[in-house]
PDB file of C-alpha atoms in Angstrom:
ATOM      1  CA  UNK A   1      15.730  -0.902   3.744  1.00  0.00           C
ATOM      2  CA  UNK A   2      13.911  -0.717   0.412  1.00  0.00           C
ATOM      3  CA  UNK A   3      15.470   1.201  -2.469  1.00  0.00           C
ATOM      4  CA  UNK A   4      12.644   2.388  -4.650  1.00  0.00           C
ATOM      5  CA  UNK A   5      12.533   5.875  -6.040  1.00  0.00           C
ATOM      6  CA  UNK A   6       9.884   8.055  -7.600  1.00  0.00           C
ATOM      7  CA  UNK A   7      10.216  11.344  -9.433  1.00  0.00           C
ATOM      8  CA  UNK A   8       8.920  13.944  -9.355  1.00  0.00           C
ATOM      9  CA  UNK A   9       7.654  13.996  -5.767  1.00  0.00           C
ATOM     10  CA  UNK A  10       5.209  16.785  -6.571  1.00  0.00           C
ATOM     11  CA  UNK A  11       3.853  17.892  -9.939  1.00  0.00           C
ATOM     12  CA  UNK A  12       1.392  20.662 -10.778  1.00  0.00           C
ATOM     13  CA  UNK A  13       0.440  20.734 -14.433  1.00  0.00           C
ATOM     14  CA  UNK A  14      -2.205  22.136 -16.755  1.00  0.00           C
ATOM     15  CA  UNK A  15      -4.984  20.202 -18.436  1.00  0.00           C
ATOM     16  CA  UNK A  16      -4.042  18.458 -21.670  1.00  0.00           C
ATOM     17  CA  UNK A  17      -0.354  18.045 -20.937  1.00  0.00           C
ATOM     18  CA  UNK A  18       1.421  14.712 -21.334  1.00  0.00           C
ATOM     19  CA  UNK A  19       3.200  13.534 -18.183  1.00  0.00           C
ATOM     20  CA  UNK A  20       5.403  10.634 -17.189  1.00  0.00           C
ATOM     21  CA  UNK A  21       5.866   9.574 -13.589  1.00  0.00           C
ATOM     22  CA  UNK A  22       9.141   7.770 -13.027  1.00  0.00           C
ATOM     23  CA  UNK A  23       9.702   4.757 -10.777  1.00  0.00           C
ATOM     24  CA  UNK A  24      12.963   2.889 -10.314  1.00  0.00           C
ATOM     25  CA  UNK A  25      14.108   0.185  -7.930  1.00  0.00           C
ATOM     26  CA  UNK A  26      17.598  -1.127  -7.286  1.00  0.00           C
ATOM     27  CA  UNK A  27      16.617  -4.366  -5.570  1.00  0.00           C
ATOM     28  CA  UNK A  28      16.333  -6.479  -8.717  1.00  0.00           C
ATOM     29  CA  UNK A  29      12.661  -7.212  -8.013  1.00  0.00           C
ATOM     30  CA  UNK A  30      10.731  -8.797 -10.860  1.00  0.00           C
ATOM     31  CA  UNK A  31       7.314  -7.570  -9.778  1.00  0.00           C
ATOM     32  CA  UNK A  32       6.329  -3.900  -9.840  1.00  0.00           C
ATOM     33  CA  UNK A  33       3.049  -2.106  -9.182  1.00  0.00           C
ATOM     34  CA  UNK A  34       1.344   1.270  -9.453  1.00  0.00           C
ATOM     35  CA  UNK A  35      -1.304   2.319  -6.943  1.00  0.00           C
ATOM     36  CA  UNK A  36      -3.471   5.428  -6.868  1.00  0.00           C
ATOM     37  CA  UNK A  37      -4.613   6.985  -3.599  1.00  0.00           C
ATOM     38  CA  UNK A  38      -6.969   9.887  -2.973  1.00  0.00           C
ATOM     39  CA  UNK A  39      -6.796  11.632   0.443  1.00  0.00           C
ATOM     40  CA  UNK A  40      -8.357   9.585   3.232  1.00  0.00           C
ATOM     41  CA  UNK A  41      -9.045   6.700   0.913  1.00  0.00           C
ATOM     42  CA  UNK A  42      -7.582   3.266   0.265  1.00  0.00           C
ATOM     43  CA  UNK A  43      -4.828   2.570  -2.242  1.00  0.00           C
ATOM     44  CA  UNK A  44      -6.129   1.134  -5.512  1.00  0.00           C
ATOM     45  CA  UNK A  45      -4.024  -1.006  -7.833  1.00  0.00           C
ATOM     46  CA  UNK A  46      -3.990   0.465 -11.352  1.00  0.00           C
ATOM     47  CA  UNK A  47      -1.116  -1.415 -13.059  1.00  0.00           C
ATOM     48  CA  UNK A  48       1.307  -4.236 -12.358  1.00  0.00           C
ATOM     49  CA  UNK A  49       4.118  -6.089 -14.055  1.00  0.00           C
ATOM     50  CA  UNK A  50       5.647  -9.537 -13.535  1.00  0.00           C
ATOM     51  CA  UNK A  51       8.847  -8.638 -15.364  1.00  0.00           C
ATOM     52  CA  UNK A  52      10.310  -7.158 -18.527  1.00  0.00           C
ATOM     53  CA  UNK A  53       7.723  -6.722 -21.292  1.00  0.00           C
ATOM     54  CA  UNK A  54       4.903  -7.742 -18.938  1.00  0.00           C
ATOM     55  CA  UNK A  55       2.176  -5.227 -18.026  1.00  0.00           C
ATOM     56  CA  UNK A  56      -1.323  -5.806 -16.686  1.00  0.00           C
ATOM     57  CA  UNK A  57      -4.202  -3.558 -15.670  1.00  0.00           C
ATOM     58  CA  UNK A  58      -5.202  -3.532 -12.025  1.00  0.00           C
ATOM     59  CA  UNK A  59      -8.513  -3.439 -10.226  1.00  0.00           C
ATOM     60  CA  UNK A  60      -9.152   0.273 -10.762  1.00  0.00           C
ATOM     61  CA  UNK A  61      -9.618   1.433 -14.318  1.00  0.00           C
ATOM     62  CA  UNK A  62      -7.105   4.098 -15.265  1.00  0.00           C
ATOM     63  CA  UNK A  63      -6.432   6.146 -18.391  1.00  0.00           C
ATOM     64  CA  UNK A  64      -2.726   5.908 -17.703  1.00  0.00           C
ATOM     65  CA  UNK A  65      -0.360   3.483 -19.427  1.00  0.00           C
ATOM     66  CA  UNK A  66       2.830   1.795 -18.248  1.00  0.00           C
ATOM     67  CA  UNK A  67       5.865   0.134 -19.799  1.00  0.00           C
ATOM     68  CA  UNK A  68       8.524  -2.272 -18.511  1.00  0.00           C
ATOM     69  CA  UNK A  69      11.528  -2.274 -20.817  1.00  0.00           C
ATOM     70  CA  UNK A  70      14.057  -2.729 -18.029  1.00  0.00           C
ATOM     71  CA  UNK A  71      13.681  -4.669 -14.784  1.00  0.00           C
ATOM     72  CA  UNK A  72      14.455  -1.662 -12.636  1.00  0.00           C
ATOM     73  CA  UNK A  73      12.237   0.881 -14.386  1.00  0.00           C
ATOM     74  CA  UNK A  74       8.414   1.093 -14.482  1.00  0.00           C
ATOM     75  CA  UNK A  75       7.228   4.510 -15.726  1.00  0.00           C
ATOM     76  CA  UNK A  76       3.582   5.588 -15.827  1.00  0.00           C
ATOM     77  CA  UNK A  77       2.327   7.926 -18.559  1.00  0.00           C
ATOM     78  CA  UNK A  78      -0.762  10.082 -18.927  1.00  0.00           C
ATOM     79  CA  UNK A  79      -1.151  11.253 -22.538  1.00  0.00           C
ATOM     80  CA  UNK A  80      -3.508  14.104 -21.700  1.00  0.00           C
ATOM     81  CA  UNK A  81      -3.834  15.080 -18.054  1.00  0.00           C
ATOM     82  CA  UNK A  82      -7.219  16.117 -16.657  1.00  0.00           C
ATOM     83  CA  UNK A  83      -8.283  17.451 -13.229  1.00  0.00           C
ATOM     84  CA  UNK A  84      -9.824  14.028 -12.472  1.00  0.00           C
ATOM     85  CA  UNK A  85      -6.278  12.605 -12.552  1.00  0.00           C
ATOM     86  CA  UNK A  86      -5.338  14.661  -9.493  1.00  0.00           C
ATOM     87  CA  UNK A  87      -4.220  12.094  -6.918  1.00  0.00           C
ATOM     88  CA  UNK A  88      -1.220  10.486  -5.282  1.00  0.00           C
ATOM     89  CA  UNK A  89       0.525   7.787  -7.305  1.00  0.00           C
ATOM     90  CA  UNK A  90       2.550   5.164  -5.442  1.00  0.00           C
ATOM     91  CA  UNK A  91       4.960   2.701  -7.014  1.00  0.00           C
ATOM     92  CA  UNK A  92       5.898  -0.585  -5.337  1.00  0.00           C
ATOM     93  CA  UNK A  93       7.987  -3.679  -6.018  1.00  0.00           C
ATOM     94  CA  UNK A  94       8.324  -7.177  -4.611  1.00  0.00           C
ATOM     95  CA  UNK A  95      10.260 -10.370  -5.100  1.00  0.00           C
ATOM     96  CA  UNK A  96       8.784 -13.344  -6.927  1.00  0.00           C
ATOM     97  CA  UNK A  97       6.444 -15.429  -4.816  1.00  0.00           C
ATOM     98  CA  UNK A  98       2.885 -15.115  -3.633  1.00  0.00           C
ATOM     99  CA  UNK A  99       3.556 -14.180  -0.015  1.00  0.00           C
ATOM    100  CA  UNK A 100       6.074 -11.399  -0.136  1.00  0.00           C
ATOM    101  CA  UNK A 101       5.575  -7.884   1.063  1.00  0.00           C
ATOM    102  CA  UNK A 102       5.596  -5.007  -1.377  1.00  0.00           C
ATOM    103  CA  UNK A 103       8.051  -2.169  -0.874  1.00  0.00           C
ATOM    104  CA  UNK A 104       6.728   1.290  -1.685  1.00  0.00           C
ATOM    105  CA  UNK A 105       8.329   4.405  -3.058  1.00  0.00           C
ATOM    106  CA  UNK A 106       7.611   7.852  -1.566  1.00  0.00           C
ATOM    107  CA  UNK A 107       4.883   8.632  -4.104  1.00  0.00           C
ATOM    108  CA  UNK A 108       4.160  11.421  -6.584  1.00  0.00           C
ATOM    109  CA  UNK A 109       1.508  13.959  -5.670  1.00  0.00           C
ATOM    110  CA  UNK A 110      -0.071  15.040  -8.972  1.00  0.00           C
ATOM    111  CA  UNK A 111      -2.293  18.107  -9.306  1.00  0.00           C
ATOM    112  CA  UNK A 112      -3.901  18.882 -12.656  1.00  0.00           C
ATOM    113  CA  UNK A 113      -5.321  22.377 -12.971  1.00  0.00           C
TER     114      UNK A 113
ATOM    115  CA  UNK B   1     -17.695  -2.534  -2.676  1.00  0.00           C
ATOM    116  CA  UNK B   2     -14.984  -2.485  -0.033  1.00  0.00           C
ATOM    117  CA  UNK B   3     -13.438  -5.874   0.621  1.00  0.00           C
ATOM    118  CA  UNK B   4     -11.151  -4.633   3.398  1.00  0.00           C
ATOM    119  CA  UNK B   5     -12.659  -2.338   5.998  1.00  0.00           C
ATOM    120  CA  UNK B   6     -11.063  -0.274   8.709  1.00  0.00           C
ATOM    121  CA  UNK B   7     -14.027   1.245  10.474  1.00  0.00           C
ATOM    122  CA  UNK B   8     -12.112   3.587  12.781  1.00  0.00           C
ATOM    123  CA  UNK B   9     -10.732   6.576  10.853  1.00  0.00           C
ATOM    124  CA  UNK B  10      -8.735   7.633  13.903  1.00  0.00           C
ATOM    125  CA  UNK B  11      -7.610   6.343  17.285  1.00  0.00           C
ATOM    126  CA  UNK B  12      -6.006   8.217  20.161  1.00  0.00           C
ATOM    127  CA  UNK B  13      -3.909   6.283  22.715  1.00  0.00           C
ATOM    128  CA  UNK B  14      -1.790   7.395  25.604  1.00  0.00           C
ATOM    129  CA  UNK B  15       1.958   6.788  25.383  1.00  0.00           C
ATOM    130  CA  UNK B  16       2.938   3.508  27.034  1.00  0.00           C
ATOM    131  CA  UNK B  17      -0.498   1.945  26.620  1.00  0.00           C
ATOM    132  CA  UNK B  18      -1.615  -0.661  24.120  1.00  0.00           C
ATOM    133  CA  UNK B  19      -2.876   0.420  20.690  1.00  0.00           C
ATOM    134  CA  UNK B  20      -5.331  -1.930  18.984  1.00  0.00           C
ATOM    135  CA  UNK B  21      -6.173  -1.354  15.343  1.00  0.00           C
ATOM    136  CA  UNK B  22      -8.921  -3.414  13.759  1.00  0.00           C
ATOM    137  CA  UNK B  23      -9.611  -4.634  10.251  1.00  0.00           C
ATOM    138  CA  UNK B  24     -12.452  -6.672   8.739  1.00  0.00           C
ATOM    139  CA  UNK B  25     -12.565  -8.345   5.346  1.00  0.00           C
ATOM    140  CA  UNK B  26     -15.315  -9.855   3.251  1.00  0.00           C
ATOM    141  CA  UNK B  27     -13.455 -11.924   0.641  1.00  0.00           C
ATOM    142  CA  UNK B  28     -12.958 -15.471   1.946  1.00  0.00           C
ATOM    143  CA  UNK B  29     -10.320 -16.055  -0.761  1.00  0.00           C
ATOM    144  CA  UNK B  30      -7.860 -13.727   0.969  1.00  0.00           C
ATOM    145  CA  UNK B  31      -5.108 -15.802   2.562  1.00  0.00           C
ATOM    146  CA  UNK B  32      -2.355 -13.327   3.322  1.00  0.00           C
ATOM    147  CA  UNK B  33      -2.690 -10.137   5.340  1.00  0.00           C
ATOM    148  CA  UNK B  34      -0.315  -7.255   5.892  1.00  0.00           C
ATOM    149  CA  UNK B  35      -0.123  -4.082   7.925  1.00  0.00           C
ATOM    150  CA  UNK B  36       1.575  -0.957   6.592  1.00  0.00           C
ATOM    151  CA  UNK B  37       2.423   2.281   8.345  1.00  0.00           C
ATOM    152  CA  UNK B  38       2.404   5.593   6.512  1.00  0.00           C
ATOM    153  CA  UNK B  39       3.762   8.987   7.497  1.00  0.00           C
ATOM    154  CA  UNK B  40       2.618  12.125   5.633  1.00  0.00           C
ATOM    155  CA  UNK B  41       4.389  12.679   2.309  1.00  0.00           C
ATOM    156  CA  UNK B  42       5.978   9.213   2.426  1.00  0.00           C
ATOM    157  CA  UNK B  43       5.077   5.850   0.948  1.00  0.00           C
ATOM    158  CA  UNK B  44       3.674   3.036   3.106  1.00  0.00           C
ATOM    159  CA  UNK B  45       6.223   1.009   5.077  1.00  0.00           C
ATOM    160  CA  UNK B  46       5.673  -2.695   5.689  1.00  0.00           C
ATOM    161  CA  UNK B  47       5.191  -3.583   9.366  1.00  0.00           C
ATOM    162  CA  UNK B  48       4.061  -7.160   9.789  1.00  0.00           C
ATOM    163  CA  UNK B  49       2.147  -9.888   7.970  1.00  0.00           C
ATOM    164  CA  UNK B  50       0.262 -13.087   8.665  1.00  0.00           C
ATOM    165  CA  UNK B  51      -0.835 -15.979   6.503  1.00  0.00           C
ATOM    166  CA  UNK B  52      -4.202 -17.649   6.909  1.00  0.00           C
ATOM    167  CA  UNK B  53      -2.658 -20.803   8.336  1.00  0.00           C
ATOM    168  CA  UNK B  54      -1.688 -18.885  11.474  1.00  0.00           C
ATOM    169  CA  UNK B  55      -3.723 -16.984  14.031  1.00  0.00           C
ATOM    170  CA  UNK B  56      -0.931 -14.892  15.510  1.00  0.00           C
ATOM    171  CA  UNK B  57       2.355 -13.376  14.436  1.00  0.00           C
ATOM    172  CA  UNK B  58       4.606 -11.316  16.658  1.00  0.00           C
ATOM    173  CA  UNK B  59       7.510  -9.000  15.872  1.00  0.00           C
ATOM    174  CA  UNK B  60       8.842  -6.940  18.737  1.00  0.00           C
ATOM    175  CA  UNK B  61       6.182  -4.497  19.909  1.00  0.00           C
ATOM    176  CA  UNK B  62       3.844  -5.496  17.076  1.00  0.00           C
ATOM    177  CA  UNK B  63       1.480  -8.475  17.105  1.00  0.00           C
ATOM    178  CA  UNK B  64      -1.113  -9.312  14.496  1.00  0.00           C
ATOM    179  CA  UNK B  65      -4.051 -11.595  15.342  1.00  0.00           C
ATOM    180  CA  UNK B  66      -6.209 -13.281  12.721  1.00  0.00           C
ATOM    181  CA  UNK B  67      -9.704 -14.667  13.342  1.00  0.00           C
ATOM    182  CA  UNK B  68     -10.667 -16.409  10.110  1.00  0.00           C
ATOM    183  CA  UNK B  69     -14.156 -17.391  11.178  1.00  0.00           C
ATOM    184  CA  UNK B  70     -14.964 -13.755  11.954  1.00  0.00           C
ATOM    185  CA  UNK B  71     -12.942 -12.457   8.978  1.00  0.00           C
ATOM    186  CA  UNK B  72     -11.227 -10.085  11.353  1.00  0.00           C
ATOM    187  CA  UNK B  73      -7.672  -9.153  12.118  1.00  0.00           C
ATOM    188  CA  UNK B  74      -6.125  -6.750  14.559  1.00  0.00           C
ATOM    189  CA  UNK B  75      -2.765  -5.119  15.116  1.00  0.00           C
ATOM    190  CA  UNK B  76      -1.566  -4.656  18.683  1.00  0.00           C
ATOM    191  CA  UNK B  77       1.221  -2.232  19.495  1.00  0.00           C
ATOM    192  CA  UNK B  78       2.574  -2.379  23.011  1.00  0.00           C
ATOM    193  CA  UNK B  79       3.876  -0.215  24.497  1.00  0.00           C
ATOM    194  CA  UNK B  80       2.793   2.641  22.212  1.00  0.00           C
ATOM    195  CA  UNK B  81       5.437   5.257  21.495  1.00  0.00           C
ATOM    196  CA  UNK B  82       5.205   8.794  20.040  1.00  0.00           C
ATOM    197  CA  UNK B  83       6.889   7.624  16.827  1.00  0.00           C
ATOM    198  CA  UNK B  84       3.994   5.243  16.271  1.00  0.00           C
ATOM    199  CA  UNK B  85       1.745   8.173  15.369  1.00  0.00           C
ATOM    200  CA  UNK B  86       0.917   7.538  11.696  1.00  0.00           C
ATOM    201  CA  UNK B  87      -1.774   6.137   9.420  1.00  0.00           C
ATOM    202  CA  UNK B  88      -1.989   2.336   9.512  1.00  0.00           C
ATOM    203  CA  UNK B  89      -3.292   0.423   6.529  1.00  0.00           C
ATOM    204  CA  UNK B  90      -4.570  -3.124   6.572  1.00  0.00           C
ATOM    205  CA  UNK B  91      -4.069  -4.997   3.280  1.00  0.00           C
ATOM    206  CA  UNK B  92      -5.010  -8.429   1.977  1.00  0.00           C
ATOM    207  CA  UNK B  93      -4.044 -10.700  -0.875  1.00  0.00           C
ATOM    208  CA  UNK B  94      -5.307 -13.825  -2.601  1.00  0.00           C
ATOM    209  CA  UNK B  95      -2.661 -16.462  -3.042  1.00  0.00           C
ATOM    210  CA  UNK B  96      -2.333 -17.482  -6.653  1.00  0.00           C
ATOM    211  CA  UNK B  97      -4.458 -14.593  -7.826  1.00  0.00           C
ATOM    212  CA  UNK B  98      -3.402 -11.230  -9.165  1.00  0.00           C
ATOM    213  CA  UNK B  99      -0.573  -9.959  -7.062  1.00  0.00           C
ATOM    214  CA  UNK B 100      -1.942  -6.603  -6.088  1.00  0.00           C
ATOM    215  CA  UNK B 101      -2.914  -5.864  -2.521  1.00  0.00           C
ATOM    216  CA  UNK B 102      -6.421  -4.804  -1.503  1.00  0.00           C
ATOM    217  CA  UNK B 103      -6.208  -2.025   1.054  1.00  0.00           C
ATOM    218  CA  UNK B 104      -8.473  -0.564   3.712  1.00  0.00           C
ATOM    219  CA  UNK B 105      -8.896   3.193   4.094  1.00  0.00           C
ATOM    220  CA  UNK B 106      -6.507   3.377   7.016  1.00  0.00           C
ATOM    221  CA  UNK B 107      -6.671   4.355  10.680  1.00  0.00           C
ATOM    222  CA  UNK B 108      -4.873   7.447  11.911  1.00  0.00           C
ATOM    223  CA  UNK B 109      -3.198   6.526  15.197  1.00  0.00           C
ATOM    224  CA  UNK B 110      -2.326   9.405  17.494  1.00  0.00           C
ATOM    225  CA  UNK B 111      -0.127   8.705  20.502  1.00  0.00           C
ATOM    226  CA  UNK B 112      -0.721  11.236  23.259  1.00  0.00           C
ATOM    227  CA  UNK B 113       2.195  12.079  25.597  1.00  0.00           C
TER     228      UNK B 113
END
Protein backbone atom coordinates (compact mmCIF):
# COMPACT_ATOMS: atom_id res chain seq x y z
CA UNK A 1 0.00 0.00 0.00
CA UNK A 2 1.45 3.35 -1.08
CA UNK A 3 1.64 6.19 1.43
CA UNK A 4 1.50 9.39 -0.55
CA UNK A 5 -0.63 12.30 0.52
CA UNK A 6 -1.91 15.43 -1.14
CA UNK A 7 -3.58 18.47 0.38
CA UNK A 8 -5.94 20.08 -0.18
CA UNK A 9 -8.11 17.55 -2.01
CA UNK A 10 -10.28 20.31 -3.45
CA UNK A 11 -9.51 24.01 -3.83
CA UNK A 12 -11.65 26.79 -5.28
CA UNK A 13 -9.83 30.09 -5.51
CA UNK A 14 -10.04 33.46 -7.23
CA UNK A 15 -7.87 34.68 -10.07
CA UNK A 16 -4.54 36.18 -9.06
CA UNK A 17 -4.13 34.29 -5.80
CA UNK A 18 -0.94 32.44 -4.93
CA UNK A 19 -1.47 28.76 -4.12
CA UNK A 20 0.66 25.86 -2.98
CA UNK A 21 -0.38 22.26 -3.46
CA UNK A 22 1.21 19.94 -0.94
CA UNK A 23 2.54 16.44 -1.61
CA UNK A 24 4.24 14.17 0.91
CA UNK A 25 5.31 10.55 0.85
CA UNK A 26 6.48 8.34 3.69
CA UNK A 27 8.09 5.62 1.60
CA UNK A 28 11.52 7.22 1.34
CA UNK A 29 11.28 7.36 -2.46
CA UNK A 30 13.91 9.46 -4.19
CA UNK A 31 11.87 10.19 -7.30
CA UNK A 32 8.75 12.36 -7.26
CA UNK A 33 6.49 13.67 -10.01
CA UNK A 34 3.64 16.08 -10.68
CA UNK A 35 1.06 15.33 -13.37
CA UNK A 36 -1.82 17.45 -14.62
CA UNK A 37 -5.05 15.89 -15.88
CA UNK A 38 -8.09 17.51 -17.46
CA UNK A 39 -11.38 15.54 -17.45
CA UNK A 40 -11.42 12.71 -19.97
CA UNK A 41 -7.85 13.37 -20.96
CA UNK A 42 -4.47 11.76 -20.37
CA UNK A 43 -2.17 12.65 -17.49
CA UNK A 44 0.65 14.98 -18.51
CA UNK A 45 3.95 15.20 -16.66
CA UNK A 46 4.67 18.79 -15.61
CA UNK A 47 7.53 18.41 -13.08
CA UNK A 48 9.78 15.72 -11.65
CA UNK A 49 12.59 15.36 -9.17
CA UNK A 50 15.35 12.77 -8.73
CA UNK A 51 16.01 13.77 -5.13
CA UNK A 52 16.71 16.66 -2.78
CA UNK A 53 17.54 19.89 -4.62
CA UNK A 54 16.74 18.29 -7.98
CA UNK A 55 13.82 19.60 -10.07
CA UNK A 56 13.12 19.24 -13.78
CA UNK A 57 10.34 20.38 -16.10
CA UNK A 58 8.19 17.71 -17.69
CA UNK A 59 6.71 17.26 -21.13
CA UNK A 60 3.86 19.73 -20.66
CA UNK A 61 4.79 23.35 -20.15
CA UNK A 62 3.43 24.71 -16.90
CA UNK A 63 3.54 28.08 -15.16
CA UNK A 64 3.82 26.31 -11.83
CA UNK A 65 7.07 25.82 -9.92
CA UNK A 66 8.22 23.08 -7.56
CA UNK A 67 10.83 22.63 -4.84
CA UNK A 68 12.44 19.60 -3.19
CA UNK A 69 14.09 20.60 0.07
CA UNK A 70 13.25 17.35 1.85
CA UNK A 71 13.02 13.85 0.40
CA UNK A 72 9.46 13.37 1.54
CA UNK A 73 8.04 16.71 0.42
CA UNK A 74 7.43 18.02 -3.13
CA UNK A 75 5.14 21.08 -3.13
CA UNK A 76 3.85 22.77 -6.28
CA UNK A 77 3.26 26.53 -6.36
CA UNK A 78 1.29 28.81 -8.65
CA UNK A 79 2.26 32.46 -8.06
CA UNK A 80 -0.86 33.88 -9.69
CA UNK A 81 -3.70 31.49 -10.40
CA UNK A 82 -5.75 31.86 -13.59
CA UNK A 83 -8.87 30.03 -14.86
CA UNK A 84 -6.65 28.17 -17.36
CA UNK A 85 -4.99 26.48 -14.36
CA UNK A 86 -8.25 24.73 -13.48
CA UNK A 87 -7.40 21.02 -13.56
CA UNK A 88 -6.59 18.01 -11.43
CA UNK A 89 -3.03 17.80 -10.13
CA UNK A 90 -1.63 14.38 -9.24
CA UNK A 91 1.57 13.74 -7.32
CA UNK A 92 3.49 10.46 -7.60
CA UNK A 93 6.68 8.86 -6.31
CA UNK A 94 8.84 5.87 -7.17
CA UNK A 95 11.99 4.11 -6.09
CA UNK A 96 15.26 4.56 -7.95
CA UNK A 97 15.53 2.49 -11.09
CA UNK A 98 14.18 2.72 -14.60
CA UNK A 99 11.50 0.04 -14.36
CA UNK A 100 9.59 0.78 -11.22
CA UNK A 101 5.96 1.70 -10.98
CA UNK A 102 4.93 5.11 -9.77
CA UNK A 103 2.62 5.39 -6.78
CA UNK A 104 0.04 8.16 -6.98
CA UNK A 105 -1.58 10.36 -4.39
CA UNK A 106 -5.34 11.07 -4.43
CA UNK A 107 -4.94 14.33 -6.35
CA UNK A 108 -5.97 17.96 -5.85
CA UNK A 109 -8.90 19.25 -7.86
CA UNK A 110 -8.18 22.95 -8.48
CA UNK A 111 -10.81 25.40 -9.72
CA UNK A 112 -9.82 28.99 -10.43
CA UNK A 113 -12.71 31.40 -10.80
CA UNK B 1 0.66 14.24 -30.95
CA UNK B 2 -0.49 11.31 -28.84
CA UNK B 3 2.15 8.64 -28.39
CA UNK B 4 -0.11 6.32 -26.40
CA UNK B 5 -3.62 5.78 -27.69
CA UNK B 6 -6.62 4.12 -26.12
CA UNK B 7 -9.21 4.31 -28.84
CA UNK B 8 -12.18 3.03 -26.83
CA UNK B 9 -13.41 5.68 -24.38
CA UNK B 10 -15.71 3.13 -22.76
CA UNK B 11 -16.36 -0.60 -22.64
CA UNK B 12 -19.28 -2.48 -21.15
CA UNK B 13 -18.82 -6.15 -20.13
CA UNK B 14 -21.06 -8.57 -18.35
CA UNK B 15 -19.97 -9.80 -14.92
CA UNK B 16 -18.04 -13.06 -15.15
CA UNK B 17 -16.95 -12.49 -18.74
CA UNK B 18 -13.57 -11.42 -20.04
CA UNK B 19 -12.74 -7.71 -20.33
CA UNK B 20 -10.17 -6.77 -22.97
CA UNK B 21 -8.75 -3.26 -22.96
CA UNK B 22 -6.53 -2.19 -25.83
CA UNK B 23 -3.68 0.27 -26.17
CA UNK B 24 -1.52 1.32 -29.13
CA UNK B 25 1.71 3.29 -29.07
CA UNK B 26 3.76 5.06 -31.69
CA UNK B 27 7.14 5.62 -30.01
CA UNK B 28 9.41 2.64 -30.71
CA UNK B 29 11.72 3.78 -27.87
CA UNK B 30 9.15 2.81 -25.24
CA UNK B 31 10.34 -0.33 -23.47
CA UNK B 32 8.22 -0.53 -20.34
CA UNK B 33 4.44 -0.49 -20.18
CA UNK B 34 2.05 -0.20 -17.27
CA UNK B 35 -1.66 -0.34 -16.61
CA UNK B 36 -3.30 1.80 -13.94
CA UNK B 37 -6.83 1.73 -12.60
CA UNK B 38 -8.56 4.88 -11.41
CA UNK B 39 -11.74 5.37 -9.41
CA UNK B 40 -13.45 8.79 -9.33
CA UNK B 41 -11.86 11.26 -6.91
CA UNK B 42 -8.86 8.97 -6.34
CA UNK B 43 -5.39 8.77 -7.81
CA UNK B 44 -4.42 6.02 -10.27
CA UNK B 45 -3.51 2.65 -8.74
CA UNK B 46 -0.85 0.47 -10.35
CA UNK B 47 -2.20 -2.83 -11.71
CA UNK B 48 0.38 -4.62 -13.80
CA UNK B 49 3.40 -3.93 -16.00
CA UNK B 50 5.42 -5.54 -18.76
CA UNK B 51 8.86 -4.89 -20.17
CA UNK B 52 9.59 -5.07 -23.88
CA UNK B 53 11.61 -8.25 -23.50
CA UNK B 54 8.42 -10.14 -22.64
CA UNK B 55 5.19 -10.69 -24.53
CA UNK B 56 3.00 -11.67 -21.60
CA UNK B 57 2.76 -11.01 -17.89
CA UNK B 58 0.12 -12.46 -15.61
CA UNK B 59 -1.00 -11.52 -12.11
CA UNK B 60 -4.11 -13.22 -10.82
CA UNK B 61 -7.10 -12.18 -12.91
CA UNK B 62 -5.02 -9.68 -14.88
CA UNK B 63 -2.87 -10.49 -17.91
CA UNK B 64 -1.07 -8.02 -20.12
CA UNK B 65 -0.02 -8.98 -23.65
CA UNK B 66 2.54 -7.05 -25.67
CA UNK B 67 2.90 -7.22 -29.46
CA UNK B 68 6.00 -5.16 -30.25
CA UNK B 69 5.78 -5.50 -34.01
CA UNK B 70 2.25 -4.09 -33.96
CA UNK B 71 3.07 -1.61 -31.16
CA UNK B 72 0.02 -2.87 -29.34
CA UNK B 73 -0.73 -4.07 -25.86
CA UNK B 74 -3.86 -5.32 -24.20
CA UNK B 75 -5.09 -5.95 -20.69
CA UNK B 76 -7.28 -8.99 -20.07
CA UNK B 77 -9.37 -9.26 -16.93
CA UNK B 78 -11.01 -12.60 -16.32
CA UNK B 79 -13.45 -13.12 -14.79
CA UNK B 80 -14.69 -9.52 -14.65
CA UNK B 81 -16.13 -8.41 -11.32
CA UNK B 82 -18.28 -5.39 -10.35
CA UNK B 83 -15.34 -3.84 -8.48
CA UNK B 84 -13.43 -3.72 -11.75
CA UNK B 85 -15.64 -0.87 -12.95
CA UNK B 86 -13.20 2.06 -13.24
CA UNK B 87 -11.14 4.01 -15.75
CA UNK B 88 -8.07 2.10 -16.97
CA UNK B 89 -5.02 3.97 -18.18
CA UNK B 90 -2.27 2.54 -20.33
CA UNK B 91 1.15 4.15 -19.76
CA UNK B 92 4.58 3.78 -21.32
CA UNK B 93 8.14 4.70 -20.49
CA UNK B 94 11.51 4.92 -22.20
CA UNK B 95 14.27 3.20 -20.31
CA UNK B 96 17.13 5.54 -19.62
CA UNK B 97 15.12 8.56 -20.66
CA UNK B 98 13.21 11.01 -18.53
CA UNK B 99 11.36 9.10 -15.90
CA UNK B 100 7.88 10.38 -16.48
CA UNK B 101 5.19 8.12 -17.85
CA UNK B 102 3.32 8.84 -21.08
CA UNK B 103 -0.36 8.08 -20.60
CA UNK B 104 -3.31 7.30 -22.84
CA UNK B 105 -6.68 8.98 -22.32
CA UNK B 106 -8.13 5.98 -20.53
CA UNK B 107 -10.97 3.53 -21.09
CA UNK B 108 -13.98 3.53 -18.79
CA UNK B 109 -14.81 -0.10 -18.04
CA UNK B 110 -18.34 -0.80 -16.87
CA UNK B 111 -19.13 -4.25 -15.51
CA UNK B 112 -22.81 -5.06 -15.90
CA UNK B 113 -24.43 -7.41 -13.33
